[in-house]
CSV table of N, CA and C in Angstrom, one decimal:
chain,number,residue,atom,x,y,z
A,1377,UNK,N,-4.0,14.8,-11.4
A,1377,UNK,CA,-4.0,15.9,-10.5
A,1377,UNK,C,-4.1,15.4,-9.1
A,1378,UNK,N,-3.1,16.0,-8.0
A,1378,UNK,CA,-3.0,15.4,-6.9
A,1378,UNK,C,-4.0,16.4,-6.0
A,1379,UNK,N,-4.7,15.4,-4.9
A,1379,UNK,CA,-6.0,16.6,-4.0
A,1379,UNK,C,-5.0,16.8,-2.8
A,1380,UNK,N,-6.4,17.1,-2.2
A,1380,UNK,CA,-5.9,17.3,-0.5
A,1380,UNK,C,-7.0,16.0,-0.1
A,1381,UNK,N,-6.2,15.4,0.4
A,1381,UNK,CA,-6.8,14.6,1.3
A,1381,UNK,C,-7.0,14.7,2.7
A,1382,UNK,N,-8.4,14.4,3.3
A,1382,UNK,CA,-8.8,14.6,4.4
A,1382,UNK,C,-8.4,13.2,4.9
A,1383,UNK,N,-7.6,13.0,6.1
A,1383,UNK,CA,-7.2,12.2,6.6
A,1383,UNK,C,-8.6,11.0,7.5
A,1384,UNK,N,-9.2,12.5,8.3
A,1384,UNK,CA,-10.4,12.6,9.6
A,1384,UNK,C,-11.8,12.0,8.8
A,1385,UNK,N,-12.1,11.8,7.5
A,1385,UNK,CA,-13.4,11.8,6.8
A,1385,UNK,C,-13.8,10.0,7.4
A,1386,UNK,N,-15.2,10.9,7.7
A,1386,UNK,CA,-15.9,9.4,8.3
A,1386,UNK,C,-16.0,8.0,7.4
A,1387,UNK,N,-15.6,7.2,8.4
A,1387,UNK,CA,-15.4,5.7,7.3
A,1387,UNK,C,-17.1,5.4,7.3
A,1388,UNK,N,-17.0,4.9,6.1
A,1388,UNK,CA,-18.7,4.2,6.0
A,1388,UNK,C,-18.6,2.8,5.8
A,1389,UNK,N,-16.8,2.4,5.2
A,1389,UNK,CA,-17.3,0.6,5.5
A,1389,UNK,C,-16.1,0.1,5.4
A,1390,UNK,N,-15.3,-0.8,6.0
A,1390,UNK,CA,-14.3,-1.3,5.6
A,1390,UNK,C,-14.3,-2.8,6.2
A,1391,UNK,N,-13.0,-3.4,5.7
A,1391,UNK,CA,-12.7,-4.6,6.2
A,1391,UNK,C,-11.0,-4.4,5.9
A,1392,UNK,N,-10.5,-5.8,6.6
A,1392,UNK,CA,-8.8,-6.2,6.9
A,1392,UNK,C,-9.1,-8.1,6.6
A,1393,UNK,N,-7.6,-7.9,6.4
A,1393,UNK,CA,-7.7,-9.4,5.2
A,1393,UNK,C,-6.2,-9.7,6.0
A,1394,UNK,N,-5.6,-10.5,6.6
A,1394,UNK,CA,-4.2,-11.5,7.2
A,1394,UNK,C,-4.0,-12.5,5.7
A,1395,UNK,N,-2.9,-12.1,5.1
A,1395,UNK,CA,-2.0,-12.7,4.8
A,1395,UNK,C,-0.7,-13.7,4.9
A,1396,UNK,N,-0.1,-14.6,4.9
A,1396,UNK,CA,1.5,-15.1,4.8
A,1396,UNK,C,2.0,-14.3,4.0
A,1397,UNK,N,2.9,-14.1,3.4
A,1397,UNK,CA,4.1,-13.2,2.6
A,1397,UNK,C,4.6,-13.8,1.9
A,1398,UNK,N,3.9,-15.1,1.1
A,1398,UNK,CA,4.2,-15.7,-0.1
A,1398,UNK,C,3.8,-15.3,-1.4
A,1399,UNK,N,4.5,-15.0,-2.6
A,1399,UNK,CA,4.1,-14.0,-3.5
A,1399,UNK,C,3.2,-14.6,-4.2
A,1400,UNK,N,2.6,-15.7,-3.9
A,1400,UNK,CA,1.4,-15.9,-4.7
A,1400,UNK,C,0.2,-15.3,-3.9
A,1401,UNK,N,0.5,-14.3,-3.2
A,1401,UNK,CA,-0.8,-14.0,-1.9
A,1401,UNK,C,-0.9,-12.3,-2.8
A,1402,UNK,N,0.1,-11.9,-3.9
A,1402,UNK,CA,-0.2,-10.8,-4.0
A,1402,UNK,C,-1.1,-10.5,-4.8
A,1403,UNK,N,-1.4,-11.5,-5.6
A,1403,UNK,CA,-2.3,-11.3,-6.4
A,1403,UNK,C,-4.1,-11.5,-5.5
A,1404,UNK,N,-3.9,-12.2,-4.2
A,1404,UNK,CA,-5.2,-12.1,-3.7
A,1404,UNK,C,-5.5,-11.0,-3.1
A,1405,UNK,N,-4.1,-10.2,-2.5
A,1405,UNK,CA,-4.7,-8.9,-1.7
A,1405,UNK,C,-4.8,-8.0,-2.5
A,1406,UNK,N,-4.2,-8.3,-4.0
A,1406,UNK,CA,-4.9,-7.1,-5.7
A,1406,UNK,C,-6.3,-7.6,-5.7
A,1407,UNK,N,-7.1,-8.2,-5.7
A,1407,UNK,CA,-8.1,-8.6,-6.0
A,1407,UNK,C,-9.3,-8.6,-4.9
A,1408,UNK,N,-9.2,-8.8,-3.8
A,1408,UNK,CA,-10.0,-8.3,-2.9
A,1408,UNK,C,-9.6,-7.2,-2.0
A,1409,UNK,N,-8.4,-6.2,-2.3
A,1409,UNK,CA,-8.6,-5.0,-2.2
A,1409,UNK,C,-10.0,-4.1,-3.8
A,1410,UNK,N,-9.8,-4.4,-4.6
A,1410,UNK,CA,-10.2,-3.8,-6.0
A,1410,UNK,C,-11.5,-4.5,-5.7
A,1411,UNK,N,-12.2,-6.1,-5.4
A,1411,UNK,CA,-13.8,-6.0,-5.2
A,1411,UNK,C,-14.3,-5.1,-4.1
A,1412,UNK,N,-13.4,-5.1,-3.1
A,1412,UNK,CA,-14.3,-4.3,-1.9
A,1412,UNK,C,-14.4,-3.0,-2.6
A,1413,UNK,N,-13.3,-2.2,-3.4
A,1413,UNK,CA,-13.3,-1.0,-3.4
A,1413,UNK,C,-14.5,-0.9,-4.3
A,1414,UNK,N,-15.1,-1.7,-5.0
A,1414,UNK,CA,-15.9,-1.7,-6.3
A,1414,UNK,C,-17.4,-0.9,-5.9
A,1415,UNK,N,-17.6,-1.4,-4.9
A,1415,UNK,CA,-18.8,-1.3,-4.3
A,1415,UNK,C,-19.0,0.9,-5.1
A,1416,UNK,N,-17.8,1.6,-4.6
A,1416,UNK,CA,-17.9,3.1,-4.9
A,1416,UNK,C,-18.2,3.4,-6.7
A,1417,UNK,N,-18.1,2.1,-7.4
A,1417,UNK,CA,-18.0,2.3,-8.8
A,1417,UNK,C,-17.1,3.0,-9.6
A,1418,UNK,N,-15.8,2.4,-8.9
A,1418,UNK,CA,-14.5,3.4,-9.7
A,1418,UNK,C,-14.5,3.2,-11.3
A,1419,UNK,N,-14.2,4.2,-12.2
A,1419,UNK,CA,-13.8,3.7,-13.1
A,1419,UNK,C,-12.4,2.9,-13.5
A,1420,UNK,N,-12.9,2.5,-14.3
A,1420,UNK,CA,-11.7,1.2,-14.9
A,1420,UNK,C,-10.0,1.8,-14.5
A,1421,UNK,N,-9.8,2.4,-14.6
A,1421,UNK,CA,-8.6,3.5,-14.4
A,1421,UNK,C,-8.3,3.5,-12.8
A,1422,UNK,N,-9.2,4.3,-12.1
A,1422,UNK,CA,-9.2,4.1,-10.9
A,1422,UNK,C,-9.2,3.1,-10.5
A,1423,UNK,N,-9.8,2.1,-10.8
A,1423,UNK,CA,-9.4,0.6,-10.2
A,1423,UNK,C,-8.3,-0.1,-10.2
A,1424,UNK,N,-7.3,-0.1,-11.4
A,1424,UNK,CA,-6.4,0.0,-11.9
A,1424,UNK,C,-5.1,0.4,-11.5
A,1425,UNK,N,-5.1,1.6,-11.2
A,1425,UNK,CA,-4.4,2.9,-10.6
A,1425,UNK,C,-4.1,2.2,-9.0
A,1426,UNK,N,-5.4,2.0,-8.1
A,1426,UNK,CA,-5.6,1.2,-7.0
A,1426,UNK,C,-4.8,0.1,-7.4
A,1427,UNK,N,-5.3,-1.0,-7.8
A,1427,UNK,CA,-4.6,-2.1,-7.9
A,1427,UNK,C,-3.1,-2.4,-7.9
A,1428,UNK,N,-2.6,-1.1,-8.9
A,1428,UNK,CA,-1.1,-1.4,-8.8
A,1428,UNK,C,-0.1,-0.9,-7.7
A,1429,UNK,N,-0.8,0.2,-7.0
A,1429,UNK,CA,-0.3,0.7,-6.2
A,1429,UNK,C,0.0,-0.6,-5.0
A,1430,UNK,N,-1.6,-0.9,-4.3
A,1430,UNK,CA,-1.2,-1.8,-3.6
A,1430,UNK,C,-0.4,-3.2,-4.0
A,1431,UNK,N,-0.3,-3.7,-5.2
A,1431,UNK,CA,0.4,-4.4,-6.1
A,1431,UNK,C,1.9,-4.3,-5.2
A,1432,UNK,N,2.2,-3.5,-5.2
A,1432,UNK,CA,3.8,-2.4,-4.7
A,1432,UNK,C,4.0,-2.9,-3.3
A,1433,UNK,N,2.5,-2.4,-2.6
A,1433,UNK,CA,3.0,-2.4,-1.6
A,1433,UNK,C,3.3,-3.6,-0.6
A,1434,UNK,N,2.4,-4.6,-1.5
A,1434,UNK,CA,2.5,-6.0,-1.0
A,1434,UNK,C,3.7,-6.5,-1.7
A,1435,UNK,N,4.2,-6.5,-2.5
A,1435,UNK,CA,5.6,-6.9,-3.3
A,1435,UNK,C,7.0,-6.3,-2.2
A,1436,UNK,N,6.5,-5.1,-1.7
A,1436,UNK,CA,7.6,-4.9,-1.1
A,1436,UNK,C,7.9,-5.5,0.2
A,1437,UNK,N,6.4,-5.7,0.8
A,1437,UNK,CA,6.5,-7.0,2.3
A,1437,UNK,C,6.8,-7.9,2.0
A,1438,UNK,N,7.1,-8.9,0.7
A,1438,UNK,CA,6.9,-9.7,0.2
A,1438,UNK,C,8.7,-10.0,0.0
A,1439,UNK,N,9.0,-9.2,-0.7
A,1439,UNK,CA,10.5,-9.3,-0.9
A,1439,UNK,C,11.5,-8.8,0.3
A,1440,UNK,N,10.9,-7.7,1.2
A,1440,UNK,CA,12.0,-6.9,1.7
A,1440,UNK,C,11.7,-7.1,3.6
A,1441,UNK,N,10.7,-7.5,3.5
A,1441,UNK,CA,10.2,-7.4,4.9
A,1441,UNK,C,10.4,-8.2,5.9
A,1442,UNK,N,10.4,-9.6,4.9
A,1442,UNK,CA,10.5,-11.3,5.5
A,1442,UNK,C,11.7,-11.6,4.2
A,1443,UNK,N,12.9,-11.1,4.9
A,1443,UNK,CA,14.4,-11.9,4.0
A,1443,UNK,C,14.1,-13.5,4.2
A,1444,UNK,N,14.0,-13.8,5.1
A,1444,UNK,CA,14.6,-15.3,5.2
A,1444,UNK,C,13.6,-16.6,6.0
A,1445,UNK,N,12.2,-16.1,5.9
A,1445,UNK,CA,10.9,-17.0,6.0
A,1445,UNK,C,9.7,-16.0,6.0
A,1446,UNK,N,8.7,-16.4,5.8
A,1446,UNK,CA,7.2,-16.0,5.5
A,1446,UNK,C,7.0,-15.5,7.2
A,1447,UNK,N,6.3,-14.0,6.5
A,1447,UNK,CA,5.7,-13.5,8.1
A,1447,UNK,C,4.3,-13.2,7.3
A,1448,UNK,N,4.0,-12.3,8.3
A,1448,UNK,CA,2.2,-12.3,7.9
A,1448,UNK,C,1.8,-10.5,7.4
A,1449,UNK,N,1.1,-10.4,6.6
A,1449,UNK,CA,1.3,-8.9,6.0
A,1449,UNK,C,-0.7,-8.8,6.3
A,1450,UNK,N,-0.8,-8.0,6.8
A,1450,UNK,CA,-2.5,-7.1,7.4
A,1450,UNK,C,-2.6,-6.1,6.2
A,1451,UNK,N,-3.8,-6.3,5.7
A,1451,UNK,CA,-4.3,-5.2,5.2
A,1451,UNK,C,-5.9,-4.8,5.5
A,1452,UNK,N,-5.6,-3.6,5.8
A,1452,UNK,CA,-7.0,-2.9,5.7
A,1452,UNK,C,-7.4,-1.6,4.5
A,1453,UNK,N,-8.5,-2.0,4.6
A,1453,UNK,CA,-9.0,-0.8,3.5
A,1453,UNK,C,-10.4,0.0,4.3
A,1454,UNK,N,-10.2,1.3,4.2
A,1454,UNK,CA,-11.1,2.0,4.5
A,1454,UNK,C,-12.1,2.5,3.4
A,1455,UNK,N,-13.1,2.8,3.4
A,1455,UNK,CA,-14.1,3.4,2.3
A,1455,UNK,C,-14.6,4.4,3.6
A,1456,UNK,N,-14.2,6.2,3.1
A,1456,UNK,CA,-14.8,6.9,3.5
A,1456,UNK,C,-15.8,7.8,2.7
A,1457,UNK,N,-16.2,9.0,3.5
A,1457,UNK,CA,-17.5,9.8,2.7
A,1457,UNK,C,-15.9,10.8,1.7
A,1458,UNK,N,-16.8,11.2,0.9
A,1458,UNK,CA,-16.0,11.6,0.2
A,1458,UNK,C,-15.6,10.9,-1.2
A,1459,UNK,N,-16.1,9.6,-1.4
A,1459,UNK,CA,-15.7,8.5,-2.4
A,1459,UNK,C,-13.6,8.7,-2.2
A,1460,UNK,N,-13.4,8.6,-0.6
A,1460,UNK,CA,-12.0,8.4,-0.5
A,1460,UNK,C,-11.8,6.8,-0.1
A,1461,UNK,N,-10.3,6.7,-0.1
A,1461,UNK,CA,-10.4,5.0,0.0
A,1461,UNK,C,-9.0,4.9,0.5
A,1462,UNK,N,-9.0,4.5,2.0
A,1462,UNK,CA,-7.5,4.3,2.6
A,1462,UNK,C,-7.1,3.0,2.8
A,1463,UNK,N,-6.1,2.3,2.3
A,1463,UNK,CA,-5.4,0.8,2.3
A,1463,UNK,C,-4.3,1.0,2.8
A,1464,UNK,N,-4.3,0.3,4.0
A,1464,UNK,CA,-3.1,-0.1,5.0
A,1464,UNK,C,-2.4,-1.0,4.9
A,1465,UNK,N,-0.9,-1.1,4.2
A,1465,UNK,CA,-0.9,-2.5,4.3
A,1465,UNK,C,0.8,-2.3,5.3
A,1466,UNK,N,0.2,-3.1,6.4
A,1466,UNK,CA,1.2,-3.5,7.6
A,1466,UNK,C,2.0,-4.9,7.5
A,1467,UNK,N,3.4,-4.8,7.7
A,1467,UNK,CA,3.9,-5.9,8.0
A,1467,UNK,C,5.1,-5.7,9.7
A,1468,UNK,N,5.2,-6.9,10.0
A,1468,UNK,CA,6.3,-6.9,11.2
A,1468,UNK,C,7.4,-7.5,11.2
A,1469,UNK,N,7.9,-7.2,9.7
A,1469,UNK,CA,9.2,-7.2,9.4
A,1469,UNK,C,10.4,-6.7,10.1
A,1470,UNK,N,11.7,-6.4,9.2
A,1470,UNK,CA,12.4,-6.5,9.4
A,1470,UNK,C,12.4,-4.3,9.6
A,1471,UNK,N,12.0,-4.0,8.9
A,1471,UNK,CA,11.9,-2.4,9.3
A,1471,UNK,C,12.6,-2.4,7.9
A,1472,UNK,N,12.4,-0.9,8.0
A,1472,UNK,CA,13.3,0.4,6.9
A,1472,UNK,C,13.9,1.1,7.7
A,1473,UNK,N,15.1,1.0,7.3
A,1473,UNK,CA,16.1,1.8,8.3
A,1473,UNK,C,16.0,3.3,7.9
A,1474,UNK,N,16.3,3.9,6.9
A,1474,UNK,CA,15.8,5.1,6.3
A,1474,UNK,C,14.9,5.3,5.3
A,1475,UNK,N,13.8,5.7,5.8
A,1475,UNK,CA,12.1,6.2,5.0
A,1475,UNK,C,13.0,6.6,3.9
A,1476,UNK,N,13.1,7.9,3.9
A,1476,UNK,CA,13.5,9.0,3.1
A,1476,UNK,C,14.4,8.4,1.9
A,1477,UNK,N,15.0,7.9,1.9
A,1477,UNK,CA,16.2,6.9,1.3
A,1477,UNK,C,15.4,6.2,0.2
A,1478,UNK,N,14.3,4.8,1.1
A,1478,UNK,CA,14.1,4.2,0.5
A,1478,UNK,C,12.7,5.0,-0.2
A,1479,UNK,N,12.5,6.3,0.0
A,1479,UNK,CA,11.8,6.6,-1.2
A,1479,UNK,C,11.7,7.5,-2.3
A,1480,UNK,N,13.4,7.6,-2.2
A,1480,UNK,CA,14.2,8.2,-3.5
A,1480,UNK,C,13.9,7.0,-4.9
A,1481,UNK,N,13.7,7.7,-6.1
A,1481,UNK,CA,13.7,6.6,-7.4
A,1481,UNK,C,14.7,5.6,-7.6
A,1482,UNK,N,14.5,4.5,-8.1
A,1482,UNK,CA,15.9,3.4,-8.2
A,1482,UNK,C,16.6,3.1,-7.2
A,1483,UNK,N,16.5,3.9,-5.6
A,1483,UNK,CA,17.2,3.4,-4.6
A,1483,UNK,C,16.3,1.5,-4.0
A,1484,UNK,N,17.6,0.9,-4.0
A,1484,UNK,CA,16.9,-0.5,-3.4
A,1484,UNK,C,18.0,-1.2,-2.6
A,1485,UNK,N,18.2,-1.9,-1.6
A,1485,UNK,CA,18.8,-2.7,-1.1
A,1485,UNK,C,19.2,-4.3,-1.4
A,1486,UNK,N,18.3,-4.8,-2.5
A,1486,UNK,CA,18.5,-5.9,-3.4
A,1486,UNK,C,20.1,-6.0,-3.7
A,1487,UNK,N,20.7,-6.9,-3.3
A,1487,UNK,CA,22.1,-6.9,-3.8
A,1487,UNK,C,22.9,-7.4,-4.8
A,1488,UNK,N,21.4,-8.3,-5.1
A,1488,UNK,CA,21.4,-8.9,-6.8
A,1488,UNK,C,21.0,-7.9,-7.4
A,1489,UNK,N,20.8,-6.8,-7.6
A,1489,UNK,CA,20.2,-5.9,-8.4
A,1489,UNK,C,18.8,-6.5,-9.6
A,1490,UNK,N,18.1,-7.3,-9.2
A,1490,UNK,CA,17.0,-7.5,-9.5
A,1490,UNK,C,15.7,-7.0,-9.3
A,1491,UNK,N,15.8,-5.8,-8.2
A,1491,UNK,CA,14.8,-5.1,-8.2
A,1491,UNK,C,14.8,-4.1,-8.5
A,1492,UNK,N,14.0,-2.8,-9.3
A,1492,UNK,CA,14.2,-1.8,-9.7
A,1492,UNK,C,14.5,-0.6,-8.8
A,1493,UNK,N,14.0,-0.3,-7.7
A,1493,UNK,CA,13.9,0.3,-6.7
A,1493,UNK,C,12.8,1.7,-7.2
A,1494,UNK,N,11.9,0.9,-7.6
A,1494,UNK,CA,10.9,1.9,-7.6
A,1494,UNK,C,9.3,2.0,-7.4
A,1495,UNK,N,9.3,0.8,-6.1
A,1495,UNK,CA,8.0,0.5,-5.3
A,1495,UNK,C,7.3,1.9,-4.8
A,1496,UNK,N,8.2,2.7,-4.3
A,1496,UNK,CA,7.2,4.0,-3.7
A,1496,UNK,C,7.1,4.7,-4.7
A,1497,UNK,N,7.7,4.8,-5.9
A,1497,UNK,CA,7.5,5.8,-6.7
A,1497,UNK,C,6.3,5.4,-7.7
A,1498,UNK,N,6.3,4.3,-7.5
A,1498,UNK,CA,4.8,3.7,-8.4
A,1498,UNK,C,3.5,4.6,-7.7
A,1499,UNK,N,3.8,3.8,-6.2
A,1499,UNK,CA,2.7,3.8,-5.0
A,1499,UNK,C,2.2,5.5,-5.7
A,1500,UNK,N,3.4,6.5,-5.3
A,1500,UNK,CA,2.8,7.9,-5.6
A,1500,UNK,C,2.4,8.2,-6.4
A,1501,UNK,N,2.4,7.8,-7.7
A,1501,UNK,CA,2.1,8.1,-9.1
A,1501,UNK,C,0.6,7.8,-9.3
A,1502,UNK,N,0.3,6.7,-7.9
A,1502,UNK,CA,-1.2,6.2,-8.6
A,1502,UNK,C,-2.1,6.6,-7.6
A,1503,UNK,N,-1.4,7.1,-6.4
A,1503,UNK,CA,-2.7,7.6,-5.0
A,1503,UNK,C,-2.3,9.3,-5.1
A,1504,UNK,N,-3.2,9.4,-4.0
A,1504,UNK,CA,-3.2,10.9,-4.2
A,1504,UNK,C,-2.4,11.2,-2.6
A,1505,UNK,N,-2.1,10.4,-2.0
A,1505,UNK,CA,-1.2,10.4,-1.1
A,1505,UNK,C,-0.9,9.0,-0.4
A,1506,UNK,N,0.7,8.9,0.1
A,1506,UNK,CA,1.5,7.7,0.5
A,1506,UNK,C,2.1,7.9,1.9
A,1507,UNK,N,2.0,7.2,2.8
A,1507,UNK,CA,2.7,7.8,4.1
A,1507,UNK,C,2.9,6.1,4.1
A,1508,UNK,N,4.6,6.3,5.0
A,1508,UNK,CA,5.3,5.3,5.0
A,1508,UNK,C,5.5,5.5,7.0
A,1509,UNK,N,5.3,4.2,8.0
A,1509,UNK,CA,6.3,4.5,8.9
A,1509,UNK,C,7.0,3.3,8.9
A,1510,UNK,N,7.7,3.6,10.0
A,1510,UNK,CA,8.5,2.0,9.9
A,1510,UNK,C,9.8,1.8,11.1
A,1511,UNK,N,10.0,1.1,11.7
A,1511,UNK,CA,11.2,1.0,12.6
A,1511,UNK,C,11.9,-0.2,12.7
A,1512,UNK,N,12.8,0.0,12.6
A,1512,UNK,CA,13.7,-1.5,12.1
A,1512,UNK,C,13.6,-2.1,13.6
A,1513,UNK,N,13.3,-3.5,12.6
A,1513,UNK,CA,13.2,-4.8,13.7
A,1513,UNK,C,11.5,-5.3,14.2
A,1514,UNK,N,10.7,-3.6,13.8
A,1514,UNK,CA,9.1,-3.9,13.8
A,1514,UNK,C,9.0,-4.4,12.9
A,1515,UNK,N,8.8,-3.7,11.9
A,1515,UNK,CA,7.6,-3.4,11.3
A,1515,UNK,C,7.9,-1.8,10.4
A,1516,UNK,N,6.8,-2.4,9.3
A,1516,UNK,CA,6.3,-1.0,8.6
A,1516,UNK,C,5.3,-0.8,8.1
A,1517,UNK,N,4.6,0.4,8.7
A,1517,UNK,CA,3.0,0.3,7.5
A,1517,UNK,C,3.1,1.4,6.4
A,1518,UNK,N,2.9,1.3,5.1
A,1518,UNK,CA,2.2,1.8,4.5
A,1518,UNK,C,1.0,2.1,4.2
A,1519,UNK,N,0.3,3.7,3.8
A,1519,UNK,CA,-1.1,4.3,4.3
A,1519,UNK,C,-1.4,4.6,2.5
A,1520,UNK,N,-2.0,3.9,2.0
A,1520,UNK,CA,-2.2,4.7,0.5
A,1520,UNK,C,-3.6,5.4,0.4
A,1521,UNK,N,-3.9,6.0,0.2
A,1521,UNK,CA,-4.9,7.2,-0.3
A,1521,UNK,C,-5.1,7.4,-1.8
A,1522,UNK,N,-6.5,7.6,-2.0
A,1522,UNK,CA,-6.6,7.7,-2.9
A,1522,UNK,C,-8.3,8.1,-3.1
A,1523,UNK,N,-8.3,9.4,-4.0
A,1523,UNK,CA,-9.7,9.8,-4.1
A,1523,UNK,C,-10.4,9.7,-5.3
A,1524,UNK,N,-11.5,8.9,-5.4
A,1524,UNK,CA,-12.1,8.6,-6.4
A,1524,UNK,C,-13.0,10.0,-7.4
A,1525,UNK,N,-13.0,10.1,-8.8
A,1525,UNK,CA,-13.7,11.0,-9.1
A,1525,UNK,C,-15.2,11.2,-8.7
A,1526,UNK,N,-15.9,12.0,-8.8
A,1526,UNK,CA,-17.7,12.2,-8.6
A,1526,UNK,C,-18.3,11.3,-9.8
């Protein structure tokens, strides 16, 4: 069941983590996104749920952001009141030319057809909200949300 999330809820702790955009980096920012978030005592599910999402969103900096050398991908994680939990993950890529597009199901720009094209549709399946911006030739951040049970 999806909530309302309060965007404005006061943060009580966070940290940000600089990566390269080598895909063996995605398994570190699954793993110390999931310890920090631990501290709230998610259940197994919810950690999970978390994990794969950001899973996505670093796979997509990873493959789509940096075509043709390693850039650097930022993540931050917020822990607010509320047991809410906001993960930023920013790159200064190459951009998304159309949001909307790329977060139709199976839509992808891979021209090998090796990728499924279904990064954001994960992302939404497992937060309780996804906000995408992005401008080609920046950069794009992805905002994942997600509210833990009581």
């Amino acid at each position: 069941m999806k909530t309302t999330v309060d965007f404005f809820a006061a943060v009580e702790n966070q940290f940000t983590i600089q990566l390269p955009s080598y895909s063996v980096n995605e398994g570190i920012a699954r793993a110390a996104v999931a310890a920090f978030c631990a501290q709230l005592n998610p259940t197994a599910v919810e950690l999970a749920d978390l994990k794969c999402a950001v899973s996505e969103a670093v796979t997509n900096c990873i493959v789509h952001a940096y075509r043709d050398e390693p850039g650097e991908i930022r993540i931050s994680v917020k822990l607010c009141e509320g047991r809410l939990i906001q993960v930023e993950i920013r790159d200064k890529g190459c951009g998304i030319e159309d949001v909307r597009q790329a977060r139709e199901p199976l839509f992808t720009t891979d021209a090998a057809n090796e990728r499924s094209g279904m990064g954001f549709t994960v992302m939404e399946s497992f937060c309780d909200s996804v906000r995408v911006h992005s401008k080609v030739g920046k950069g794009t951040t992805v905002i994942l949300v997600k509210r833990l049970r009581k």
